[in-house]
PDB file of C-alpha atoms in Angstrom:
ATOM      1  CA  ALA Z   1     234.719   6.394 130.166  1.00 87.00           C
ATOM      2  CA  THR Z   2     232.363   5.350 133.010  1.00 93.00           C
ATOM      3  CA  VAL Z   3     229.887   3.061 131.890  1.00 93.00           C
ATOM      4  CA  ARG Z   4     226.800   2.836 134.521  1.00 94.00           C
ATOM      5  CA  SER Z   5     225.277  -0.475 135.679  1.00 93.00           C
ATOM      6  CA  GLY Z   6     223.248  -2.270 133.179  1.00 95.00           C
ATOM      7  CA  ALA Z   7     224.873  -0.190 130.103  1.00 97.00           C
ATOM      8  CA  GLN Z   8     225.819  -3.112 127.639  1.00 97.00           C
ATOM      9  CA  LEU Z   9     228.757  -2.201 125.136  1.00 97.00           C
ATOM     10  CA  GLU Z  10     229.064  -4.967 122.362  1.00 97.00           C
ATOM     11  CA  ARG Z  11     232.640  -6.131 121.278  1.00 95.00           C
ATOM     12  CA  LYS Z  12     234.552  -3.536 118.643  1.00 95.00           C
ATOM     13  CA  ALA Z  13     232.199  -0.495 120.401  1.00 97.00           C
ATOM     14  CA  VAL Z  14     234.644   2.427 121.093  1.00 97.00           C
ATOM     15  CA  VAL Z  15     233.891   4.657 123.924  1.00 97.00           C
ATOM     16  CA  ALA Z  16     236.221   7.914 124.117  1.00 97.00           C
ATOM     17  CA  ASN Z  17     237.795   9.531 127.329  1.00 96.00           C
ATOM     18  CA  GLN Z  18     235.388  11.091 129.856  1.00 96.00           C
ATOM     19  CA  SER Z  19     232.332  10.040 128.203  1.00 97.00           C
ATOM     20  CA  LEU Z  20     229.073   8.517 130.148  1.00 97.00           C
ATOM     21  CA  ILE Z  21     227.244   5.541 129.260  1.00 97.00           C
ATOM     22  CA  GLY Z  22     223.703   5.915 130.952  1.00 97.00           C
ATOM     23  CA  SER Z  23     222.039   2.763 132.222  1.00 97.00           C
ATOM     24  CA  GLY Z  24     220.392   0.514 130.466  1.00 96.00           C
ATOM     25  CA  SER Z  25     221.711   1.863 127.336  1.00 97.00           C
ATOM     26  CA  PHE Z  26     223.438  -0.164 124.255  1.00 98.00           C
ATOM     27  CA  VAL Z  27     226.430   0.361 122.163  1.00 98.00           C
ATOM     28  CA  SER Z  28     226.584  -1.785 119.266  1.00 98.00           C
ATOM     29  CA  ALA Z  29     229.271  -3.479 117.391  1.00 97.00           C
ATOM     30  CA  GLY Z  30     231.590  -0.984 115.627  1.00 96.00           C
ATOM     31  CA  ALA Z  31     229.858   2.244 117.197  1.00 97.00           C
ATOM     32  CA  ILE Z  32     231.893   5.354 118.067  1.00 98.00           C
ATOM     33  CA  VAL Z  33     231.040   7.551 120.995  1.00 98.00           C
ATOM     34  CA  GLY Z  34     233.496  10.689 121.223  1.00 97.00           C
ATOM     35  CA  GLY Z  35     235.100  11.988 124.024  1.00 97.00           C
ATOM     36  CA  ARG Z  36     233.590  13.672 126.579  1.00 97.00           C
ATOM     37  CA  SER Z  37     230.265  12.624 125.241  1.00 97.00           C
ATOM     38  CA  HIS Z  38     227.033  11.625 127.514  1.00 97.00           C
ATOM     39  CA  VAL Z  39     224.572   8.918 126.262  1.00 97.00           C
ATOM     40  CA  TYR Z  40     221.500   9.217 128.216  1.00 96.00           C
ATOM     41  CA  PRO Z  41     219.853   6.053 129.773  1.00 97.00           C
ATOM     42  CA  GLY Z  42     217.945   3.586 127.655  1.00 96.00           C
ATOM     43  CA  VAL Z  43     219.317   5.178 124.450  1.00 96.00           C
ATOM     44  CA  VAL Z  44     220.729   2.491 121.919  1.00 96.00           C
ATOM     45  CA  VAL Z  45     223.796   3.306 119.394  1.00 97.00           C
ATOM     46  CA  GLY Z  46     223.229   1.253 116.131  1.00 97.00           C
ATOM     47  CA  ARG Z  47     225.893  -0.543 114.493  1.00 97.00           C
ATOM     48  CA  GLY Z  48     228.889   1.249 113.016  1.00 97.00           C
ATOM     49  CA  ALA Z  49     227.155   4.705 114.261  1.00 97.00           C
ATOM     50  CA  MET Z  50     229.307   7.630 115.225  1.00 97.00           C
ATOM     51  CA  VAL Z  51     228.202  10.094 118.250  1.00 97.00           C
ATOM     52  CA  GLY Z  52     230.201  13.311 118.030  1.00 96.00           C
ATOM     53  CA  GLY Z  53     232.429  14.730 120.769  1.00 96.00           C
ATOM     54  CA  LEU Z  54     231.000  16.525 123.539  1.00 97.00           C
ATOM     55  CA  SER Z  55     227.457  15.622 122.374  1.00 96.00           C
ATOM     56  CA  HIS Z  56     224.648  14.659 124.715  1.00 96.00           C
ATOM     57  CA  LEU Z  57     222.627  11.876 123.087  1.00 95.00           C
ATOM     58  CA  GLY Z  58     218.824  11.636 124.169  1.00 94.00           C
ATOM     59  CA  GLY Z  59     217.707   9.314 121.387  1.00 93.00           C
ATOM     60  CA  HIS Z  60     218.667   6.307 119.511  1.00 95.00           C
ATOM     61  CA  VAL Z  61     221.011   6.588 116.521  1.00 95.00           C
ATOM     62  CA  MET Z  62     220.214   4.326 113.678  1.00 94.00           C
ATOM     63  CA  PRO Z  63     222.875   1.998 112.298  1.00 95.00           C
ATOM     64  CA  HIS Z  64     225.582   3.887 110.316  1.00 96.00           C
ATOM     65  CA  GLY Z  65     224.169   7.115 111.386  1.00 94.00           C
ATOM     66  CA  LEU Z  66     226.328  10.222 112.730  1.00 95.00           C
ATOM     67  CA  ALA Z  67     224.850  12.128 115.458  1.00 94.00           C
ATOM     68  CA  ALA Z  68     226.517  15.420 116.619  1.00 93.00           C
ATOM     69  CA  GLY Z  69     225.642  18.341 118.821  1.00 91.00           C
ATOM     70  CA  ARG Z  70     225.286  19.869 122.626  1.00 92.00           C
ATOM     71  CA  GLU Z  71     221.588  18.337 122.183  1.00 91.00           C
ATOM     72  CA  ALA Z  72     222.919  15.844 119.512  1.00 92.00           C
ATOM     73  CA  VAL Z  73     220.718  15.335 116.527  1.00 90.00           C
ATOM     74  CA  LEU Z  74     221.017  12.715 113.433  1.00 91.00           C
ATOM     75  CA  ARG Z  75     223.154  14.620 110.913  1.00 91.00           C
ATOM     76  CA  GLY Z  76     223.805  12.075 108.432  1.00 91.00           C
ATOM     77  CA  LEU Z  77     225.544   9.029 107.531  1.00 95.00           C
ATOM     78  CA  ASN Z  78     229.209   7.852 108.925  1.00 96.00           C
ATOM     79  CA  LEU Z  79     230.534   7.920 105.495  1.00 95.00           C
ATOM     80  CA  ILE Z  80     233.994   7.204 106.763  1.00 95.00           C
ATOM     81  CA  GLY Z  81     233.063   4.078 108.594  1.00 95.00           C
ATOM     82  CA  LEU Z  82     231.057   2.578 105.835  1.00 96.00           C
ATOM     83  CA  ARG Z  83     234.103   3.154 103.794  1.00 96.00           C
ATOM     84  CA  ARG Z  84     236.351   1.356 106.212  1.00 94.00           C
ATOM     85  CA  SER Z  85     234.145  -1.318 106.588  1.00 94.00           C
ATOM     86  CA  GLY Z  86     234.165  -2.254 102.774  1.00 96.00           C
ATOM     87  CA  THR Z  87     230.774  -0.905 101.613  1.00 96.00           C
ATOM     88  CA  SER Z  88     230.719  -0.343  98.098  1.00 96.00           C
ATOM     89  CA  LYS Z  89     230.561   3.111  96.657  1.00 96.00           C
ATOM     90  CA  GLU Z  90     227.169   1.931  94.899  1.00 96.00           C
ATOM     91  CA  GLU Z  91     225.659   0.638  98.245  1.00 96.00           C
ATOM     92  CA  ILE Z  92     226.861   4.044  99.948  1.00 95.00           C
ATOM     93  CA  ARG Z  93     225.207   6.235  96.963  1.00 95.00           C
ATOM     94  CA  LEU Z  94     221.761   4.331  97.682  1.00 95.00           C
ATOM     95  CA  MET Z  95     222.016   4.931 101.758  1.00 94.00           C
ATOM     96  CA  GLN Z  96     222.451   8.594 101.026  1.00 93.00           C
ATOM     97  CA  ASP Z  97     219.488   8.752  98.515  1.00 91.00           C
ATOM     98  CA  VAL Z  98     217.310   6.898 100.879  1.00 91.00           C
ATOM     99  CA  PHE Z  99     218.609   8.815 104.135  1.00 90.00           C
ATOM    100  CA  GLN Z 100     217.877  12.643 102.308  1.00 87.00           C
ATOM    101  CA  TYR Z 101     214.269  10.815 101.119  1.00 84.00           C
ATOM    102  CA  ILE Z 102     213.528   9.850 104.229  1.00 86.00           C
ATOM    103  CA  PHE Z 103     215.076  12.669 106.723  1.00 82.00           C
ATOM    104  CA  GLU Z 104     215.162  15.813 104.950  1.00 74.00           C
ATOM    105  CA  PRO Z 105     211.497  17.267 103.849  1.00 68.00           C
ATOM    106  CA  SER Z 106     212.728  19.621 101.253  1.00 61.00           C
ATOM    107  CA  VAL Z 107     214.412  17.250  99.343  1.00 51.00           C
ATOM    108  CA  THR Z 108     211.513  14.581  99.675  1.00 44.00           C
ATOM    109  CA  GLN Z 109     209.376  17.331  98.289  1.00 50.00           C
ATOM    110  CA  SER Z 110     211.330  18.295  95.410  1.00 49.00           C
ATOM    111  CA  LEU Z 111     211.423  14.624  94.134  1.00 46.00           C
ATOM    112  CA  THR Z 112     208.130  13.899  94.828  1.00 46.00           C
ATOM    113  CA  ARG Z 113     207.197  17.238  92.837  1.00 46.00           C
ATOM    114  CA  ASN Z 114     209.546  15.930  89.815  1.00 45.00           C
ATOM    115  CA  ARG Z 115     208.231  12.453  89.803  1.00 45.00           C
ATOM    116  CA  PHE Z 116     204.635  12.899  90.166  1.00 41.00           C
ATOM    117  CA  TYR Z 117     203.628  16.486  89.100  1.00 37.00           C
ATOM    118  CA  VAL Z 118     201.361  16.650  86.404  1.00 37.00           C
ATOM    119  CA  PRO Z 119     201.027  19.918  84.617  1.00 35.00           C
TER     120      PRO Z 119
END
């Protein structure tokens, strides 16, 4: 891995082979950056987040988020990381519900219609 000047890696952050961490970037504790990924300058990878291999990350990743793709986007939660960290099933389920409510418009619209619809 190549870590540019000014980039910071907290303890227990994992950066796989042939990855590049841009200057001014910050990789939090417990975060994983997959092989051959590129984290652009100034990007923050949150605690316990996962960046998939071969990804080009140009935006921040929330704690326990999962980002992947050539032009990496937030795909969901790092469920395996949450389980390994000892997070309870109930807490994980709640986090999934909140994630869906915030980040998936069709689910948000459906929930709003069902809860607040007055015939």
